[in-house]
């Protein structure tokens, strides 16, 4: 039986245009989903848009639109972005869909029936930008006198009658859950952060709003809509058919993995497991929080107008080049800085010079000197065996790093073989062997093709389009591109004809350089 795997992106607020930060989470999930599929898992991969709440209502009003008009338009931007980024999601959820409304109301009823919801009066600080409540102790003051949340969002004092969830009762159960599931939150630093937050004590949270109506109505209520986060988090269950707990729920919920940015960890690691436990459901298996991107050293902001549009990035650098850069540049979990210098270094230094050049050198040499026919490998030397052994053991290393969401380590392991293969070409010098020892030249070329095959199969999750072209150039049949085809068992047969090769990773020439040429 194939093992299931469920991976989710956060659902994106539709008040904003997609930027590099949204692309980052989504690409990371796509890499995981593709890796797991290639490794034989049955994957369900969910993304979507978060369409209710005060922030979206305000954005619609600012644009003289009905909220749903704004949602339809902007949700589509995110859906299109997924296509542009070659994302392999199986479902796209919108929180304004009927299936979601039913799921949220069912969850609410369950919490209410079990006595976890009560009516009370809320007074405290709320940040519309974050759609989050903050404690007074967490706030700072801006030079203009505004109160600011730790995220920099302006908070306002709110007083209203709302429904509450009895979060304070869940402190011990949450701590016990973290203790018995030390891998629940990654990386470790975020685990510690959440743990000490919960240890510090929890207050009941307000989960409804009556001052605006753009939300899912609280069942049996005319005035209150649900707090946007209880609505948003439930999307992960809606997509599995909740409240009818059928096959998808039984199969995928126990292996659910949420990928989120570091700013929304409290919602996913504290509120969400508490809601679920209160409804007698299992918390998700894992939440991984990644870092944030700045641009040329600066925080992205509307006022600076420096948010990077992923569509422009794709047009400028190429899709696979951008995907590679985002997964390669910083250890996943840390913050990163996007700059033109950094991405062109990665494209030219690694994709073009190291991987692209390796493949092109080997394949064009075979095309020119052997009429494109894959030669035979005979009498392997220690160097040949070393390179092949490194290829054969690569998947184990990659799997281990991928299970810790250490994307940069996966690429680093693959790259150690790319570099090893480049050293091997230089040392074996097939262009010299061509004049001195054809038999040996053939062996060297065969070994290099096998090394390239391993690299291309393992790089598919990161740079799927380029690797599909490269695997075509290696004449690897579609059915032999899964990880089960790594190793000697599915090695290419000598005597096959390889198509005429062409480079897969061109060098990037910056616009500024182009002008000075
Ligand atoms: N709607 C909520 C999520 C609900 S999930 C049940 C939300 N949406 S968001 O559109 O504001 O953010 C979506 C994701 O983008 C978050 O994971 C956030 O961390 C990520 N990023 C936003 N800006 C970012 C960067 N500058 N860098 C990296 N990721 C960033 O929060």
Short mmCIF file of C-alpha atoms and ligand atoms in Angstrom, two decimals:
data_model
loop_
_atom_site.label_atom_id
_atom_site.label_comp_id
_atom_site.label_asym_id
_atom_site.label_seq_id
_atom_site.Cartn_x
_atom_site.Cartn_y
_atom_site.Cartn_z
CA UNK A 1 0.00 0.00 0.00
CA UNK A 2 1.32 3.47 -0.83
CA UNK A 3 1.88 5.75 2.13
CA UNK A 4 -0.17 8.98 2.17
CA UNK A 5 1.22 12.50 2.62
CA UNK A 6 -0.80 15.70 3.04
CA UNK A 7 0.90 19.05 2.56
CA UNK A 8 -0.70 22.48 2.82
CA UNK A 9 0.34 26.05 2.09
CA UNK A 10 -1.14 28.83 4.21
CA UNK A 11 -4.18 30.28 2.43
CA UNK A 12 -3.36 33.74 1.14
CA UNK A 13 -5.17 36.93 2.05
CA UNK A 14 -6.83 38.39 -1.00
CA UNK A 15 -6.28 42.01 0.03
CA UNK A 16 -2.72 41.77 -1.26
CA UNK A 17 -1.04 41.05 -4.57
CA UNK A 18 1.11 37.92 -4.70
CA UNK A 19 4.76 38.61 -3.86
CA UNK A 20 7.96 36.65 -3.40
CA UNK A 21 6.98 35.65 0.17
CA UNK A 22 3.82 33.90 -1.08
CA UNK A 23 5.78 32.28 -3.90
CA UNK A 24 8.35 31.02 -1.39
CA UNK A 25 5.96 29.03 0.84
CA UNK A 26 4.17 27.67 -2.20
CA UNK A 27 7.34 26.55 -3.97
CA UNK A 28 8.66 24.91 -0.81
CA UNK A 29 5.42 22.90 -0.55
CA UNK A 30 5.60 22.02 -4.22
CA UNK A 31 9.15 20.73 -3.86
CA UNK A 32 8.06 18.54 -0.94
CA UNK A 33 4.98 17.31 -2.78
CA UNK A 34 6.97 16.43 -5.89
CA UNK A 35 9.71 14.76 -3.86
CA UNK A 36 7.20 12.62 -1.98
CA UNK A 37 5.38 11.62 -5.18
CA UNK A 38 8.67 10.62 -6.80
CA UNK A 39 9.40 8.66 -3.65
CA UNK A 40 6.19 6.68 -4.07
CA UNK A 41 3.81 8.48 -1.69
CA UNK A 42 0.18 9.24 -2.43
CA UNK A 43 0.23 13.01 -2.03
CA UNK A 44 -2.53 15.48 -1.43
CA UNK A 45 -1.34 19.06 -1.84
CA UNK A 46 -3.63 21.94 -0.92
CA UNK A 47 -3.39 25.69 -1.45
CA UNK A 48 -5.96 28.47 -1.61
CA UNK A 49 -7.14 31.89 -0.51
CA UNK A 50 -8.31 33.38 2.79
CA UNK A 51 -11.14 35.70 1.89
CA UNK A 52 -13.01 36.82 5.02
CA UNK A 53 -12.24 39.26 7.82
CA UNK A 54 -11.93 42.93 8.47
CA UNK A 55 -8.79 43.38 6.41
CA UNK A 56 -10.40 42.07 3.22
CA UNK A 57 -13.64 43.97 3.93
CA UNK A 58 -11.62 47.17 4.32
CA UNK A 59 -9.64 46.58 1.11
CA UNK A 60 -12.90 46.05 -0.79
CA UNK A 61 -14.42 49.23 0.66
CA UNK A 62 -11.26 51.19 -0.21
CA UNK A 63 -11.66 50.02 -3.81
CA UNK A 64 -15.41 50.61 -3.98
CA UNK A 65 -16.04 46.94 -4.51
CA UNK A 66 -18.29 44.38 -2.92
CA UNK A 67 -16.08 42.09 -0.85
CA UNK A 68 -16.90 39.12 -3.08
CA UNK A 69 -15.91 41.06 -6.22
CA UNK A 70 -12.51 41.82 -4.70
CA UNK A 71 -12.18 38.19 -3.63
CA UNK A 72 -13.05 36.79 -7.06
CA UNK A 73 -10.53 39.04 -8.75
CA UNK A 74 -7.67 38.62 -6.30
CA UNK A 75 -8.16 34.94 -5.60
CA UNK A 76 -7.70 34.44 -9.29
CA UNK A 77 -4.31 36.20 -9.12
CA UNK A 78 -3.16 33.56 -6.64
CA UNK A 79 -4.62 30.71 -8.67
CA UNK A 80 -2.84 31.98 -11.76
CA UNK A 81 0.38 32.37 -9.83
CA UNK A 82 0.28 28.66 -9.00
CA UNK A 83 0.09 27.85 -12.71
CA UNK A 84 2.93 30.27 -13.48
CA UNK A 85 5.11 28.67 -10.80
CA UNK A 86 4.31 25.15 -12.09
CA UNK A 87 2.80 24.18 -8.75
CA UNK A 88 1.40 20.65 -8.59
CA UNK A 89 -1.43 21.24 -6.09
CA UNK A 90 -4.43 18.90 -6.21
CA UNK A 91 -6.95 21.32 -4.77
CA UNK A 92 -7.39 25.08 -4.44
CA UNK A 93 -9.73 26.18 -1.70
CA UNK A 94 -11.50 29.51 -1.33
CA UNK A 95 -12.94 30.25 2.10
CA UNK A 96 -16.01 31.80 0.45
CA UNK A 97 -17.01 28.40 -0.97
CA UNK A 98 -20.07 26.64 0.41
CA UNK A 99 -18.09 23.50 1.31
CA UNK A 100 -15.98 25.66 3.62
CA UNK A 101 -18.89 27.46 5.22
CA UNK A 102 -20.44 24.08 6.09
CA UNK A 103 -17.17 22.80 7.56
CA UNK A 104 -16.64 25.91 9.73
CA UNK A 105 -20.17 25.87 11.03
CA UNK A 106 -19.91 22.17 11.82
CA UNK A 107 -16.68 22.71 13.75
CA UNK A 108 -18.20 25.64 15.62
CA UNK A 109 -21.22 23.57 16.60
CA UNK A 110 -19.00 20.79 17.81
CA UNK A 111 -16.97 23.18 19.99
CA UNK A 112 -20.12 24.79 21.27
CA UNK A 113 -21.87 21.48 22.03
CA UNK A 114 -18.86 20.39 24.01
CA UNK A 115 -19.03 23.56 26.09
CA UNK A 116 -15.85 25.25 24.83
CA UNK A 117 -17.53 28.42 23.54
CA UNK A 118 -19.19 31.07 25.69
CA UNK A 119 -20.41 34.65 25.26
CA UNK A 120 -18.41 37.39 26.97
CA UNK A 121 -17.09 40.90 26.59
CA UNK A 122 -13.80 41.48 24.85
CA UNK A 123 -11.64 44.49 25.50
CA UNK A 124 -8.10 44.57 24.22
CA UNK A 125 -5.71 45.38 21.39
CA UNK A 126 -6.38 44.20 17.85
CA UNK A 127 -4.25 44.55 14.71
CA UNK A 128 -6.37 44.46 11.57
CA UNK A 129 -3.29 43.93 9.40
CA UNK A 130 -2.42 40.72 11.26
CA UNK A 131 -6.04 39.90 12.14
CA UNK A 132 -4.63 39.15 15.59
CA UNK A 133 -5.06 40.12 19.22
CA UNK A 134 -2.06 41.17 21.30
CA UNK A 135 -1.34 41.58 25.00
CA UNK A 136 -0.53 45.03 26.29
CA UNK A 137 2.90 43.76 27.42
CA UNK A 138 3.81 42.87 23.82
CA UNK A 139 3.23 46.36 22.45
CA UNK A 140 5.60 49.22 21.64
CA UNK A 141 4.88 52.78 20.63
CA UNK A 142 5.67 54.38 17.28
CA UNK A 143 7.18 57.92 17.12
CA UNK A 144 3.74 59.18 16.07
CA UNK A 145 2.17 57.66 19.18
CA UNK A 146 0.52 54.62 17.60
CA UNK A 147 0.60 51.38 19.55
CA UNK A 148 2.41 48.70 17.61
CA UNK A 149 2.29 44.90 17.69
CA UNK A 150 5.62 43.02 17.67
CA UNK A 151 5.07 42.60 13.91
CA UNK A 152 5.01 46.39 13.44
CA UNK A 153 1.24 46.43 12.74
CA UNK A 154 -0.80 49.21 14.30
CA UNK A 155 -3.18 47.93 16.98
CA UNK A 156 -6.43 49.50 18.07
CA UNK A 157 -8.37 49.19 21.28
CA UNK A 158 -11.50 47.11 20.88
CA UNK A 159 -14.39 46.58 23.18
CA UNK A 160 -17.27 44.38 22.14
CA UNK A 161 -19.43 41.44 23.02
CA UNK A 162 -17.98 38.35 21.43
CA UNK A 163 -17.92 34.62 21.72
CA UNK A 164 -14.86 33.17 23.42
CA UNK A 165 -13.02 29.89 23.08
CA UNK A 166 -11.73 28.51 26.39
CA UNK A 167 -8.07 28.41 25.30
CA UNK A 168 -6.86 28.89 28.90
CA UNK A 169 -8.05 25.37 29.71
CA UNK A 170 -5.76 23.86 27.07
CA UNK A 171 -2.37 24.91 28.41
CA UNK A 172 -1.52 21.59 30.10
CA UNK A 173 -2.88 19.49 27.26
CA UNK A 174 -0.90 21.50 24.72
CA UNK A 175 2.32 21.21 26.74
CA UNK A 176 1.76 17.47 27.12
CA UNK A 177 1.14 17.24 23.37
CA UNK A 178 4.39 19.12 22.57
CA UNK A 179 6.29 16.94 25.06
CA UNK A 180 5.14 13.75 23.44
CA UNK A 181 5.56 15.12 19.88
CA UNK A 182 8.95 16.85 19.88
CA UNK A 183 8.91 16.95 16.04
CA UNK A 184 5.56 18.71 15.88
CA UNK A 185 7.16 22.11 15.18
CA UNK A 186 10.22 22.78 13.08
CA UNK A 187 12.78 24.23 13.24
CA UNK A 188 13.70 23.63 16.90
CA UNK A 189 13.98 27.36 17.67
CA UNK A 190 10.29 27.81 16.77
CA UNK A 191 9.35 24.82 18.90
CA UNK A 192 11.05 26.49 21.86
CA UNK A 193 9.34 29.79 21.12
CA UNK A 194 5.88 28.21 21.06
CA UNK A 195 6.60 26.09 24.11
CA UNK A 196 7.59 29.05 26.26
CA UNK A 197 4.65 31.10 24.99
CA UNK A 198 2.24 28.40 26.14
CA UNK A 199 4.14 27.84 29.37
CA UNK A 200 3.68 31.55 30.12
CA UNK A 201 -0.10 30.99 30.36
CA UNK A 202 -2.96 31.25 27.90
CA UNK A 203 -5.99 33.49 27.92
CA UNK A 204 -9.34 32.63 26.38
CA UNK A 205 -9.60 34.08 22.89
CA UNK A 206 -12.31 36.03 21.20
CA UNK A 207 -13.62 34.07 18.22
CA UNK A 208 -16.42 36.17 16.78
CA UNK A 209 -16.95 39.74 15.62
CA UNK A 210 -20.12 41.79 15.46
CA UNK A 211 -18.75 45.07 14.10
CA UNK A 212 -18.67 43.92 10.48
CA UNK A 213 -20.41 41.18 8.54
CA UNK A 214 -17.83 39.87 6.04
CA UNK A 215 -17.38 36.42 7.50
CA UNK A 216 -19.03 33.08 8.08
CA UNK A 217 -22.11 33.56 10.28
CA UNK A 218 -21.93 31.97 13.71
CA UNK A 219 -24.56 29.21 13.66
CA UNK A 220 -27.86 30.39 15.12
CA UNK A 221 -26.69 34.02 15.27
CA UNK A 222 -27.71 37.06 13.31
CA UNK A 223 -25.09 39.52 14.55
CA UNK A 224 -21.84 37.57 14.81
CA UNK A 225 -19.44 36.29 12.18
CA UNK A 226 -16.55 33.97 13.00
CA UNK A 227 -13.12 35.35 13.76
CA UNK A 228 -11.18 34.99 10.53
CA UNK A 229 -8.51 32.67 11.96
CA UNK A 230 -10.95 29.99 13.16
CA UNK A 231 -12.44 30.20 9.67
CA UNK A 232 -9.05 30.14 7.92
CA UNK A 233 -7.50 27.26 9.84
CA UNK A 234 -10.52 25.07 9.19
CA UNK A 235 -9.71 25.11 5.45
CA UNK A 236 -7.28 22.25 6.02
CA UNK A 237 -10.17 20.07 7.17
CA UNK A 238 -12.67 21.33 4.60
CA UNK A 239 -10.48 20.04 1.81
CA UNK A 240 -10.68 16.55 3.30
CA UNK A 241 -14.47 16.63 3.26
CA UNK A 242 -15.06 17.61 6.90
CA UNK A 243 -17.55 17.24 8.61
CA UNK A 244 -18.23 13.95 6.84
CA UNK A 245 -15.13 12.15 8.03
CA UNK A 246 -14.75 9.88 5.06
CA UNK A 247 -11.80 8.17 3.41
CA UNK A 248 -9.73 11.26 2.67
CA UNK A 249 -9.89 12.39 6.26
CA UNK A 250 -8.91 8.99 7.63
CA UNK A 251 -6.10 8.69 5.11
CA UNK A 252 -4.60 12.16 5.05
CA UNK A 253 -5.32 13.90 8.34
CA UNK A 254 -2.90 11.76 10.42
CA UNK A 255 -0.07 12.72 8.03
CA UNK A 256 -0.92 16.38 7.66
CA UNK A 257 1.97 18.79 7.31
CA UNK A 258 1.40 22.56 7.41
CA UNK A 259 4.03 24.83 5.92
CA UNK A 260 3.80 28.39 7.26
CA UNK A 261 5.82 31.57 7.64
CA UNK A 262 7.27 32.37 11.05
CA UNK A 263 4.67 35.13 11.61
CA UNK A 264 1.70 32.76 11.78
CA UNK A 265 3.11 30.07 14.00
CA UNK A 266 1.04 30.91 17.07
CA UNK A 267 -2.17 30.34 15.14
CA UNK A 268 -1.01 27.01 13.76
CA UNK A 269 0.81 25.64 16.79
CA UNK A 270 -1.31 26.92 19.67
CA UNK A 271 -4.84 27.86 18.60
CA UNK A 272 -5.27 25.21 15.92
CA UNK A 273 -4.26 22.14 17.96
CA UNK A 274 -6.38 23.45 20.84
CA UNK A 275 -9.45 23.87 18.59
CA UNK A 276 -8.89 20.39 17.21
CA UNK A 277 -8.40 18.71 20.57
CA UNK A 278 -11.49 20.49 21.86
CA UNK A 279 -13.45 19.08 18.93
CA UNK A 280 -12.05 15.63 19.66
CA UNK A 281 -9.88 15.67 16.54
CA UNK A 282 -6.18 14.99 16.19
CA UNK A 283 -3.73 17.91 15.88
CA UNK A 284 -1.78 18.03 12.60
CA UNK A 285 1.37 15.94 12.42
CA UNK A 286 3.79 18.77 11.75
CA UNK A 287 4.04 22.53 11.33
CA UNK A 288 7.19 23.94 9.80
CA UNK A 289 7.84 27.68 9.97
CA UNK A 290 10.15 29.22 7.41
CA UNK A 291 11.88 32.60 7.54
CA UNK A 292 11.12 35.83 5.74
CA UNK A 293 12.65 37.42 2.65
CA UNK A 294 13.88 40.97 2.49
CA UNK A 295 14.70 42.68 -0.80
CA UNK A 296 18.13 44.18 -1.38
CA UNK A 297 18.48 44.37 2.44
CA UNK A 298 15.10 46.00 3.07
CA UNK A 299 11.82 44.74 4.47
CA UNK A 300 9.17 44.55 1.74
CA UNK A 301 6.48 47.11 2.27
CA UNK A 302 3.69 48.83 0.42
CA UNK A 303 5.10 52.25 1.25
CA UNK A 304 8.52 51.39 -0.21
CA UNK A 305 6.81 49.69 -3.16
CA UNK A 306 9.62 47.13 -3.20
CA UNK A 307 7.58 43.93 -3.07
CA UNK A 308 8.85 41.57 -5.72
CA UNK A 309 6.22 40.28 -8.10
CA UNK A 310 6.91 36.59 -8.73
CA UNK A 311 5.56 36.95 -12.27
CA UNK A 312 8.32 39.45 -13.02
CA UNK A 313 10.88 37.19 -11.40
CA UNK A 314 9.86 34.31 -13.64
CA UNK A 315 9.99 36.52 -16.73
CA UNK A 316 13.38 37.95 -15.81
CA UNK A 317 15.29 34.93 -14.48
CA UNK A 318 13.32 31.90 -15.63
CA UNK A 319 11.00 29.76 -13.52
CA UNK A 320 13.32 26.91 -12.59
CA UNK A 321 16.12 29.36 -11.91
CA UNK A 322 13.89 31.23 -9.45
CA UNK A 323 12.69 28.03 -7.77
CA UNK A 324 16.28 26.87 -7.42
CA UNK A 325 17.44 30.18 -5.99
CA UNK A 326 14.70 30.31 -3.35
CA UNK A 327 15.37 26.77 -2.16
CA UNK A 328 19.14 27.04 -2.38
CA UNK A 329 20.07 30.48 -1.14
CA UNK A 330 19.25 30.22 2.56
CA UNK A 331 18.94 27.36 5.03
CA UNK A 332 15.19 26.77 5.20
CA UNK A 333 13.92 28.24 8.47
CA UNK A 334 16.27 31.26 8.32
CA UNK A 335 15.53 34.68 6.85
CA UNK A 336 16.95 35.49 3.43
CA UNK A 337 17.72 38.46 1.27
CA UNK A 338 16.79 38.65 -2.38
CA UNK A 339 19.14 40.61 -4.59
CA UNK A 340 19.87 40.56 -8.28
CA UNK A 341 23.53 39.86 -7.49
CA UNK A 342 22.62 36.83 -5.37
CA UNK A 343 20.28 35.24 -7.89
CA UNK A 344 22.60 35.79 -10.83
CA UNK A 345 25.46 34.24 -8.81
CA UNK A 346 23.38 31.13 -8.26
CA UNK A 347 22.17 30.93 -11.85
CA UNK A 348 25.55 31.43 -13.45
CA UNK A 349 27.78 29.83 -10.84
CA UNK A 350 25.75 26.72 -10.14
CA UNK A 351 23.03 26.08 -12.70
CA UNK A 352 24.86 27.24 -15.83
CA UNK A 353 28.53 26.58 -14.99
CA UNK A 354 28.23 23.47 -12.87
CA UNK A 355 25.12 21.44 -13.73
CA UNK A 356 24.27 22.85 -17.18
CA UNK A 357 27.85 22.69 -18.34
CA UNK A 358 28.36 19.16 -17.06
CA UNK A 359 25.37 17.86 -19.00
CA UNK A 360 26.14 19.84 -22.13
CA UNK A 361 29.81 18.86 -22.21
CA UNK A 362 29.07 15.15 -21.83
CA UNK A 363 26.10 14.97 -24.16
CA UNK A 364 27.57 17.08 -26.93
CA UNK A 365 30.80 15.07 -26.76
CA UNK A 366 28.77 11.88 -27.27
CA UNK A 367 26.78 13.53 -30.07
CA UNK A 368 29.94 14.65 -31.88
CA UNK A 369 32.20 11.70 -31.35
CA UNK A 370 29.89 8.70 -31.01
CA UNK A 371 27.04 9.80 -33.21
CA UNK A 372 24.88 10.14 -30.08
CA UNK A 373 25.08 6.44 -29.25
CA UNK A 374 25.51 5.67 -25.54
CA UNK A 375 28.74 3.66 -25.24
CA UNK A 376 29.51 0.73 -23.01
CA UNK A 377 31.31 0.85 -19.66
CA UNK A 378 34.04 -1.76 -19.16
CA UNK A 379 36.71 -2.51 -16.56
CA UNK A 380 35.62 0.09 -14.01
CA UNK A 381 38.37 1.87 -12.07
CA UNK A 382 38.18 3.06 -8.46
CA UNK A 383 37.34 6.57 -9.68
CA UNK A 384 34.46 5.23 -11.78
CA UNK A 385 33.11 3.19 -8.89
CA UNK A 386 33.47 6.09 -6.45
CA UNK A 387 31.37 8.38 -8.61
CA UNK A 388 28.72 5.71 -9.21
CA UNK A 389 28.58 4.81 -5.52
CA UNK A 390 28.06 8.44 -4.60
CA UNK A 391 25.19 8.58 -7.08
CA UNK A 392 23.64 5.42 -5.73
CA UNK A 393 23.74 6.54 -2.10
CA UNK A 394 22.42 10.04 -2.82
CA UNK A 395 18.70 9.37 -2.43
CA UNK A 396 19.13 8.22 1.17
CA UNK A 397 20.86 11.49 2.07
CA UNK A 398 18.26 13.54 0.22
CA UNK A 399 15.37 11.74 1.88
CA UNK A 400 16.83 12.29 5.31
CA UNK A 401 17.30 16.04 4.70
CA UNK A 402 13.91 16.41 3.03
CA UNK A 403 12.21 14.86 6.05
CA UNK A 404 13.64 17.78 8.07
CA UNK A 405 12.58 20.27 5.36
CA UNK A 406 16.28 21.04 4.89
CA UNK A 407 15.89 21.84 1.17
CA UNK A 408 19.28 23.54 1.03
CA UNK A 409 20.91 20.36 2.35
CA UNK A 410 19.17 18.23 -0.26
CA UNK A 411 20.57 20.50 -2.98
CA UNK A 412 23.97 20.54 -1.29
CA UNK A 413 24.10 16.72 -1.31
CA UNK A 414 23.14 16.62 -4.98
CA UNK A 415 25.68 19.34 -5.69
CA UNK A 416 28.48 17.40 -4.07
CA UNK A 417 27.91 14.83 -6.83
CA UNK A 418 27.67 17.55 -9.51
CA UNK A 419 31.05 18.87 -8.38
CA UNK A 420 32.50 15.38 -8.12
CA UNK A 421 31.37 14.65 -11.68
CA UNK A 422 32.94 17.89 -12.93
CA UNK A 423 36.25 17.01 -11.26
CA UNK A 424 35.98 13.53 -12.77
CA UNK A 425 35.52 14.91 -16.32
CA UNK A 426 38.54 17.15 -15.91
CA UNK A 427 40.71 14.38 -14.47
CA UNK A 428 39.65 11.68 -16.95
CA UNK A 429 39.75 14.12 -19.88
CA UNK A 430 37.73 12.16 -22.48
CA UNK A 431 38.98 14.59 -25.18
CA UNK A 432 42.51 13.26 -24.52
CA UNK A 433 41.33 9.65 -24.27
CA UNK A 434 39.74 10.12 -27.68
CA UNK A 435 43.27 10.12 -29.10
CA UNK A 436 44.81 7.54 -26.76
CA UNK A 437 42.23 5.05 -25.48
CA UNK A 438 38.76 4.96 -27.05
CA UNK A 439 37.62 2.07 -24.87
CA UNK A 440 38.41 4.04 -21.72
CA UNK A 441 36.84 7.19 -23.18
CA UNK A 442 33.62 5.25 -23.69
CA UNK A 443 33.60 4.02 -20.11
CA UNK A 444 34.15 7.53 -18.78
CA UNK A 445 31.30 8.90 -20.88
CA UNK A 446 28.94 6.15 -19.79
CA UNK A 447 29.72 6.81 -16.12
CA UNK A 448 29.10 10.52 -16.65
CA UNK A 449 25.75 9.90 -18.30
CA UNK A 450 24.72 7.71 -15.38
CA UNK A 451 25.81 10.41 -12.93
CA UNK A 452 23.80 12.99 -14.87
CA UNK A 453 20.77 10.69 -14.83
CA UNK A 454 20.91 10.44 -11.04
CA UNK A 455 21.33 14.17 -10.63
CA UNK A 456 18.46 14.90 -13.02
CA UNK A 457 16.05 12.47 -11.33
CA UNK A 458 16.79 13.91 -7.88
CA UNK A 459 16.65 17.53 -9.04
CA UNK A 460 13.15 17.11 -10.53
CA UNK A 461 11.32 18.52 -7.47
CA UNK A 462 13.38 21.72 -7.61
CA UNK A 463 13.68 22.40 -11.34
CA UNK A 464 10.98 20.21 -12.91
CA UNK A 465 10.88 21.71 -16.41
CA UNK A 466 14.62 21.73 -16.97
CA UNK A 467 15.02 18.23 -15.57
CA UNK A 468 12.26 16.90 -17.77
CA UNK A 469 14.18 18.25 -20.80
CA UNK A 470 17.45 16.84 -19.50
CA UNK A 471 15.91 13.41 -18.85
CA UNK A 472 14.53 13.48 -22.41
CA UNK A 473 18.03 14.21 -23.65
CA UNK A 474 19.26 11.20 -21.68
CA UNK A 475 16.47 9.09 -23.25
CA UNK A 476 15.12 8.17 -19.81
CA UNK A 477 11.56 6.85 -20.34
CA UNK A 478 8.80 8.65 -18.40
CA UNK A 479 8.20 5.55 -16.30
CA UNK A 480 11.81 5.45 -15.16
CA UNK A 481 11.93 8.86 -13.50
CA UNK A 482 10.78 7.89 -10.02
CA UNK A 483 13.27 7.32 -7.21
CA UNK A 484 12.82 3.56 -7.58
CA UNK A 485 14.74 3.95 -10.85
CA UNK A 486 17.81 5.28 -9.07
CA UNK A 487 20.69 2.87 -8.69
CA UNK A 488 22.06 0.16 -10.92
CA UNK A 489 18.75 -1.62 -11.56
CA UNK A 490 17.46 0.93 -14.10
CA UNK A 491 20.87 2.02 -15.43
CA UNK A 492 20.74 3.20 -19.04
CA UNK A 493 21.48 0.54 -21.64
CA UNK A 494 24.48 1.11 -23.79
CA UNK A 495 23.69 1.25 -27.50
CA UNK A 496 20.67 3.57 -27.13
CA UNK A 497 20.63 6.65 -29.28
CA UNK A 498 20.54 9.98 -27.45
CA UNK A 499 18.82 12.96 -29.08
CA UNK A 500 20.78 16.05 -30.13
CA UNK A 501 21.46 17.94 -26.87
CA UNK A 502 20.96 21.60 -26.14
CA UNK A 503 21.77 23.57 -22.98
CA UNK A 504 19.16 23.55 -20.22
CA UNK A 505 20.47 26.42 -18.10
CA UNK A 506 21.58 29.49 -20.09
CA UNK A 507 23.76 32.08 -18.37
CA UNK A 508 21.90 35.05 -16.92
CA UNK A 509 22.94 38.41 -18.28
CA UNK A 510 21.68 41.23 -16.09
CA UNK A 511 19.81 44.04 -17.86
CA UNK A 512 22.50 46.47 -16.67
CA UNK A 513 25.22 44.28 -18.23
CA UNK A 514 23.26 43.97 -21.47
CA UNK A 515 23.20 47.74 -21.84
CA UNK A 516 26.97 48.04 -21.46
CA UNK A 517 27.69 45.33 -24.03
N1 LIG B 1 -4.22 34.23 5.57
C1 LIG B 1 -3.17 34.01 6.49
C2 LIG B 1 -2.83 32.55 6.57
C3 LIG B 1 -3.94 31.65 6.97
S1 LIG B 1 -3.48 29.97 6.96
C4 LIG B 1 -4.75 29.16 7.67
C5 LIG B 1 -1.92 34.79 6.04
N2 LIG B 1 -1.89 35.15 4.76
S2 LIG B 1 -0.73 36.03 4.08
O1 LIG B 1 -1.13 36.15 2.71
O2 LIG B 1 -0.57 37.26 4.80
O3 LIG B 1 0.59 35.29 4.24
C6 LIG B 1 0.76 34.03 3.70
C7 LIG B 1 2.15 33.50 3.90
O4 LIG B 1 3.11 34.33 3.23
C8 LIG B 1 2.58 33.42 5.36
O5 LIG B 1 3.10 32.13 5.61
C9 LIG B 1 3.67 34.45 5.46
O6 LIG B 1 4.65 34.08 6.38
C10 LIG B 1 4.23 34.45 4.05
N3 LIG B 1 4.99 35.67 3.79
C11 LIG B 1 4.50 36.93 3.71
N4 LIG B 1 5.56 37.78 3.51
C12 LIG B 1 6.73 37.08 3.48
C13 LIG B 1 8.07 37.39 3.24
N5 LIG B 1 8.51 38.61 3.07
N6 LIG B 1 8.96 36.35 3.17
C14 LIG B 1 8.56 35.03 3.30
N7 LIG B 1 7.29 34.73 3.53
C15 LIG B 1 6.37 35.72 3.75
O7 LIG B 1 -1.05 35.02 6.85
#
